Tab-separated table of C-alpha atoms in Angstrom:
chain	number	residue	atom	x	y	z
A	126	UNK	CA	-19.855	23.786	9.588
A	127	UNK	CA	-16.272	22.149	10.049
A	128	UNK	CA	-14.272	20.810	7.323
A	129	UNK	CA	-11.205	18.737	7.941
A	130	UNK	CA	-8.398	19.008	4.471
A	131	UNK	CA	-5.467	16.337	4.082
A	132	UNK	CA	-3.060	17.547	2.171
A	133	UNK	CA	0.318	17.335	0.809
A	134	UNK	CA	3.492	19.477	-0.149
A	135	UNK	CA	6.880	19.898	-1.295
A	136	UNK	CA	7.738	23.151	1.172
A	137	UNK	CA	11.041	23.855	-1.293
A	138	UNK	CA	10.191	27.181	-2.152
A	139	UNK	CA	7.869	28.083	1.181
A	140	UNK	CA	8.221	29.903	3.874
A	141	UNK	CA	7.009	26.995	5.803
A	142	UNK	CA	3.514	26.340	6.599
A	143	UNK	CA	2.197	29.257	8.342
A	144	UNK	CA	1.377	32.703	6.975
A	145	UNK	CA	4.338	35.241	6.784
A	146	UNK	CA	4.159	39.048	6.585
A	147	UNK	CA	7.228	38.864	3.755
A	148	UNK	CA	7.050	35.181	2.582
A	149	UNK	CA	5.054	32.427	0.724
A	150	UNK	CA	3.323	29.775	3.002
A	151	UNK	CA	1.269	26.911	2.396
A	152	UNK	CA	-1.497	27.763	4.374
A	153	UNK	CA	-1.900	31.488	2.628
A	154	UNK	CA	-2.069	29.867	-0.684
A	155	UNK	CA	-4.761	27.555	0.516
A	156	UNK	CA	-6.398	29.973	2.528
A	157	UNK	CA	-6.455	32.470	-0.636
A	158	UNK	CA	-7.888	29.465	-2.640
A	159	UNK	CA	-10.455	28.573	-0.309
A	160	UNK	CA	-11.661	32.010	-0.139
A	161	UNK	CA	-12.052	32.462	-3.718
A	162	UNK	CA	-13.616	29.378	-4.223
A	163	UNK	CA	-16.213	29.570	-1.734
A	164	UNK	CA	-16.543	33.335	-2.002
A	165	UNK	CA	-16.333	34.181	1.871
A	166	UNK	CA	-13.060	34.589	4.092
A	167	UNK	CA	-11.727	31.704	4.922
A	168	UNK	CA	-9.087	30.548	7.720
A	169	UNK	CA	-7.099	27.645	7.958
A	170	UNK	CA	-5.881	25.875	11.064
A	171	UNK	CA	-3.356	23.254	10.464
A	172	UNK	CA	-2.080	20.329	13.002
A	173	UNK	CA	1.645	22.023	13.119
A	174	UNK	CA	3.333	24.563	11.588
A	175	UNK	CA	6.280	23.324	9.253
A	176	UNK	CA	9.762	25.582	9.073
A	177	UNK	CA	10.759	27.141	5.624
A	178	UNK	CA	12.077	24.223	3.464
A	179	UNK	CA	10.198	21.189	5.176
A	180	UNK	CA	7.964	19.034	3.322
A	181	UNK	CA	4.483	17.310	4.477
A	182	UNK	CA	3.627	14.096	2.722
A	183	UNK	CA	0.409	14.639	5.373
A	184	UNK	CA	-0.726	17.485	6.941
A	185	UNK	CA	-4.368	17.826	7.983
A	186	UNK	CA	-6.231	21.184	8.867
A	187	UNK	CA	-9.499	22.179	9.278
A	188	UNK	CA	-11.629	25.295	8.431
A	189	UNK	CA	-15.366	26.778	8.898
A	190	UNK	CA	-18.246	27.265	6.717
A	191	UNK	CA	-20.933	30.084	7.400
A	192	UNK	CA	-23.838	27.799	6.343
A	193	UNK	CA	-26.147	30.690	5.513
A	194	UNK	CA	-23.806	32.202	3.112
A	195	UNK	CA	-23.574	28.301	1.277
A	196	UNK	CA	-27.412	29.136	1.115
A	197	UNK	CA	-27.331	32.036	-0.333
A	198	UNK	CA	-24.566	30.867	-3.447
A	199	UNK	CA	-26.248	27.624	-4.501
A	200	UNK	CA	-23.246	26.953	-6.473
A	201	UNK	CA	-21.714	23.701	-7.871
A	202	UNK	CA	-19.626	23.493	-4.755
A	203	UNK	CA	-23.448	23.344	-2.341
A	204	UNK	CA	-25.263	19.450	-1.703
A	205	UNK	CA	-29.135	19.672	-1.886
A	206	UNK	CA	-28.357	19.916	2.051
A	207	UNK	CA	-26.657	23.159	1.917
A	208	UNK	CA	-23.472	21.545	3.031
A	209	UNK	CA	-19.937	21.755	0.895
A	210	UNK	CA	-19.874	18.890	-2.208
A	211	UNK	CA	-15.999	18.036	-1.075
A	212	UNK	CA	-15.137	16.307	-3.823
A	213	UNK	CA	-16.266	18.954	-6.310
A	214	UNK	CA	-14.051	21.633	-3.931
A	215	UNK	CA	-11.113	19.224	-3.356
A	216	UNK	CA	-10.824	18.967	-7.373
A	217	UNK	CA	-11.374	22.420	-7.777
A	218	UNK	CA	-8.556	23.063	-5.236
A	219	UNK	CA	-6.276	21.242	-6.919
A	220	UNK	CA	-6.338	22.763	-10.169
A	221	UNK	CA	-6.481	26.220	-8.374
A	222	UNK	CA	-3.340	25.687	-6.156
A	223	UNK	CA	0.144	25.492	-7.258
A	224	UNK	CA	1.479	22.569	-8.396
A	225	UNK	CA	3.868	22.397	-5.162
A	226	UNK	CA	0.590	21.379	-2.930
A	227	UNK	CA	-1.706	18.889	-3.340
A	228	UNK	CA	-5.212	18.271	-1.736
A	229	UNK	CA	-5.784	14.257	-0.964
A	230	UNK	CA	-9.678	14.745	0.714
A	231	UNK	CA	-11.645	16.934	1.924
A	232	UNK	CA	-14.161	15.778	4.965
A	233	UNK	CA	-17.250	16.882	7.400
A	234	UNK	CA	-16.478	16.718	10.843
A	235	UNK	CA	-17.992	17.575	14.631
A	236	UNK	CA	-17.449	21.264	15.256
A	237	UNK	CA	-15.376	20.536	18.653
A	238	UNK	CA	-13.053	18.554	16.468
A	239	UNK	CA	-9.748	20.685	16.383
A	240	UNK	CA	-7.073	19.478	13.217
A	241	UNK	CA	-4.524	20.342	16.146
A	242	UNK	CA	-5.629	19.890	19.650
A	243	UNK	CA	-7.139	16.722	18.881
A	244	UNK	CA	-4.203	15.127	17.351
A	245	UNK	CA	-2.659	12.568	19.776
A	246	UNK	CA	0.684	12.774	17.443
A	247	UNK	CA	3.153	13.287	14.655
A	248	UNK	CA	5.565	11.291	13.034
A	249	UNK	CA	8.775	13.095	11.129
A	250	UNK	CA	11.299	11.039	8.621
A	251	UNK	CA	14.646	12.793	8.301
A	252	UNK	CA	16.915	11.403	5.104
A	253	UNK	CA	20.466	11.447	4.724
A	254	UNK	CA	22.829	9.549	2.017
A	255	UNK	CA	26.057	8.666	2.391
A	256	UNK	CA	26.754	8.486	-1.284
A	257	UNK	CA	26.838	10.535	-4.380
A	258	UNK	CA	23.380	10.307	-5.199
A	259	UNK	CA	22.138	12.951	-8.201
A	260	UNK	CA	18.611	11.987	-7.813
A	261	UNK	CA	18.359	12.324	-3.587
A	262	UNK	CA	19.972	15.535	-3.729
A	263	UNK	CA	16.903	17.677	-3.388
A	264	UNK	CA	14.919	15.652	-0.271
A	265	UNK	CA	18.113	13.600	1.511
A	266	UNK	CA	20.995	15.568	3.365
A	267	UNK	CA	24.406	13.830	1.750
A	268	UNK	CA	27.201	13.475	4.491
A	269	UNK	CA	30.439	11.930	3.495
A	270	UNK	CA	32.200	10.575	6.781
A	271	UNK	CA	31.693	7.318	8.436
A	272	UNK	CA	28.379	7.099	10.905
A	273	UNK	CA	27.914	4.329	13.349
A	274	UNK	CA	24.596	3.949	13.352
A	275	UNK	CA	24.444	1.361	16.376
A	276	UNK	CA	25.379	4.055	18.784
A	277	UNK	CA	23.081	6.362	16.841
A	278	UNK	CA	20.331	4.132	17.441
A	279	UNK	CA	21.318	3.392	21.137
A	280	UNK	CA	20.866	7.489	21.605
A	281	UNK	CA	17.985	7.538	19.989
A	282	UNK	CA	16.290	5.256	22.281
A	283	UNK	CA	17.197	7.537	25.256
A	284	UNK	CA	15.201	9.635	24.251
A	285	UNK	CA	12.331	7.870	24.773
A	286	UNK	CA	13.317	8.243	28.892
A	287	UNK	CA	12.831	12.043	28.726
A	288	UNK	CA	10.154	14.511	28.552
A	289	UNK	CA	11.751	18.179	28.627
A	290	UNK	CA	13.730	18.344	25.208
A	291	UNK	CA	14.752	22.242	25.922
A	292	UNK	CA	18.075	20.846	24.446
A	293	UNK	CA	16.871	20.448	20.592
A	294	UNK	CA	14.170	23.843	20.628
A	295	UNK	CA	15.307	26.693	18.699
A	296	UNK	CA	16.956	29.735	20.899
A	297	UNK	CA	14.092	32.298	21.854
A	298	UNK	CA	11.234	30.175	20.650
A	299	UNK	CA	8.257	31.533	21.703
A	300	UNK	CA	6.771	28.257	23.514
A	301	UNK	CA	4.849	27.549	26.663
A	302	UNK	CA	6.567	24.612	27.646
A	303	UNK	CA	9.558	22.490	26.234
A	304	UNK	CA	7.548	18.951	27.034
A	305	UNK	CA	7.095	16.326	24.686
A	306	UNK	CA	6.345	12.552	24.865
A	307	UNK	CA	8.628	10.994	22.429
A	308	UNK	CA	7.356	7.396	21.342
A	309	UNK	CA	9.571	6.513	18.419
A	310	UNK	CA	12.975	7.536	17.404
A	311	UNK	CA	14.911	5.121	15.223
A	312	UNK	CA	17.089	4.947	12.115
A	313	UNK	CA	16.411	2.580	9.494
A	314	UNK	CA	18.213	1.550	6.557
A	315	UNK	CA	16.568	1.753	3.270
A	316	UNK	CA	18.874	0.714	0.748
A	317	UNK	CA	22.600	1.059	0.357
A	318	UNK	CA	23.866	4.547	1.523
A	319	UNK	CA	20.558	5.605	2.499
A	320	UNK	CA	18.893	5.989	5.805
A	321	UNK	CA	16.226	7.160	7.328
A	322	UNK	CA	15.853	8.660	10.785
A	323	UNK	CA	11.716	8.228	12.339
A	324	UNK	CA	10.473	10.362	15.126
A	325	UNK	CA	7.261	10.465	16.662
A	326	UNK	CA	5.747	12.128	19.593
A	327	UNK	CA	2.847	14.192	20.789
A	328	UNK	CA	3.934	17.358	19.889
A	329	UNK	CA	7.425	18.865	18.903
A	330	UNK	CA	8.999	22.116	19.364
A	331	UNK	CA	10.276	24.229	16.844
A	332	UNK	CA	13.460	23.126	15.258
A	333	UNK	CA	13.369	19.781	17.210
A	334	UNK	CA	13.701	17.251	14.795
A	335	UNK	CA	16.888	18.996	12.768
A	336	UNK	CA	18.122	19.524	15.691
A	337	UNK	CA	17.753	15.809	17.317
A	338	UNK	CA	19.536	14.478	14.128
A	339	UNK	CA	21.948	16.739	14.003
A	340	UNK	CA	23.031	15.574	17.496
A	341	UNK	CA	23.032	11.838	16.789
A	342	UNK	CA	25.024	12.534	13.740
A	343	UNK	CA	27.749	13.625	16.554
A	344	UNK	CA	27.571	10.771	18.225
A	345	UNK	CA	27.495	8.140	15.008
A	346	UNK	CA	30.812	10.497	14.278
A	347	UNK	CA	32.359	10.007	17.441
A	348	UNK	CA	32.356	13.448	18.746
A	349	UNK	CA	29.668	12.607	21.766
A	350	UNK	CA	29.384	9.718	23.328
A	351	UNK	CA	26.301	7.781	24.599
A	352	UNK	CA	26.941	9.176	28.265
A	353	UNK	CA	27.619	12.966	26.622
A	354	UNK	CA	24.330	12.710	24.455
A	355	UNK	CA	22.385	11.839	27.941
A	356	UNK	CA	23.749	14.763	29.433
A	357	UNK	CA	22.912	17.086	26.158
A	358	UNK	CA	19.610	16.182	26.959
A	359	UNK	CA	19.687	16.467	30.127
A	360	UNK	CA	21.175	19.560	30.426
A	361	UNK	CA	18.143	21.292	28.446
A	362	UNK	CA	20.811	24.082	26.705
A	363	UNK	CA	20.734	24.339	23.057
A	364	UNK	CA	24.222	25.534	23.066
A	365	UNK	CA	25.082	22.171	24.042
A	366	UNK	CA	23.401	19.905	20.830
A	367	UNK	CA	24.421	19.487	17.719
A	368	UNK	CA	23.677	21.859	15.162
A	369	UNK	CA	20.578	21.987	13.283
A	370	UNK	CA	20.189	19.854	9.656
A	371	UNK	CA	19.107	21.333	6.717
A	372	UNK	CA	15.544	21.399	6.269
A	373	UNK	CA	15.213	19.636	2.678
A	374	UNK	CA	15.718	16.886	3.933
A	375	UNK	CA	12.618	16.445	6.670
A	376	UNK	CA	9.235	15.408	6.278
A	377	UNK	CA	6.001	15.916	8.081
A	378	UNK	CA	4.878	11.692	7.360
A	379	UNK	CA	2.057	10.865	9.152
A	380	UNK	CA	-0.478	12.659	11.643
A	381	UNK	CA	-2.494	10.040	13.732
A	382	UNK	CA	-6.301	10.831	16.050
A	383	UNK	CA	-7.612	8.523	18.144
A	384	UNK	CA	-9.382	5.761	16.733
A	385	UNK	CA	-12.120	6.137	19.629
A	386	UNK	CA	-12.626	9.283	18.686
A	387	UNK	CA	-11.600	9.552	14.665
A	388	UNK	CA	-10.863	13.241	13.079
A	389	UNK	CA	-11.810	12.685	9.970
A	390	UNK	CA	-15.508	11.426	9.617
């Protein structure tokens, strides 16, 4: 039996989302919660793997029952139909886990439906102030020189043109292929001295994002122009983008299925 779990998290003090031989992750703590709760071994697949420092304000993941051993319990946590009672586990989960995660539903699905692989995409906010700002501090990146966003938003769009984006992935990743289809990439002012940069695509490689921003925030200073950023991504060399954001400031926002064919039952 497959489960699909949307969750949230503030990945301050994580490791990032996957499991790490020397570090806190998100998905060992939920893993190890699962497990206890449902008193078998339990393994967690999420729909991307978040760096050390990046936040989700969505992630979804799914994981597998063995029905006979939900027989066998007949706990508080089993339906008259020997299936899981998700709201009973989602609550339970939530005063089991840290207070750093948070579990939003928990949900049945077809067994050939994959919390990855059957994701059509993923949308990332990056924030940055550009003023003194106590209360941002913690989930915005503060910069203090002058940024045209115009021209950050005319680079943006380029990138919309391209499918290899070798230039923004993270030296000696360990990736198949440096494809992605970008469909959105804009800034957006929220209020003033704070923006926020929107990506989405189908997939992204490791370090993308950070690194996309980082890049724009060359040419909104003036250091690259529009005709330099298309040949940064062109070019496919990291050595040749900007340098990589800190990771406080990103978020995981939004992971989308396809309505024909919905994830989460």
């Amino acid at each position: 039996m497959r489960y699909f779990i949307t969750l949230s998290y503030d990945g301050t003090r994580f490791h990032g989302w996957q499991v790490q031989p020397n570090g806190i992750s998100v998905q060992g703590e939920l893993q190890r919660a699962l497990s206890l709760l449902l008193r078998q071994e339990i393994a967690v697949t999420g729909a991307g793997r978040t760096d050390a420092g990046v936040h989700a304000r969505m992630m979804v993941a799914h994981f597998d029952v063995d029905p006979s051993s939900l027989i066998a319990d007949r706990s508080s946590l089993i339906t008259s139909h020997f299936s899981l009672h998700v709201n009973q586990l989602a609550y339970k989960l939530n005063r089991l886990l840290p207070q750093d995660i948070a579990i939003e539903k928990i949900e049945p699905v077809a067994p050939d439906l994959h919390a990855r692989f059957s994701a059509v995409s993923r949308t990332y906010y990056y924030y940055i102030h550009t003023l003194k700002l106590p209360f941002e501090r913690h989930y915005s990146c503060e910069l203090h020189y002058p940024l045209d966003f115009y021209k950050m938003n005319e680079a943006a769009a380029m990138l919309l043109d391209y499918c290899d984006f070798g230039a923004f992935c993270k030296s000696h990743a360990d990736v198949k292929t440096t494809l992605c289809h970008v469909t959105k990439a804009e800034w957006s002012r929220l209020d003033e001295g704070r923006w926020v940069f929107e990506i989405t695509a189908n997939r992204f490689l490791r370090n993308m994002v950070r690194a996309v921003v980082g890049t724009l925030i060359d040419v909104g200073r003036g250091r690259l122009s529009l005709d330099d950023f298309r040949r940064v991504v062109e070019g496919k060399r990291r050595t040749d983008a900007g340098e990589s954001m800190p990771a406080n400031a990103l978020f995981l926002q939004r992971i989308d299925y396809p309505p024909s064919n919905p994830a989460l039952l």
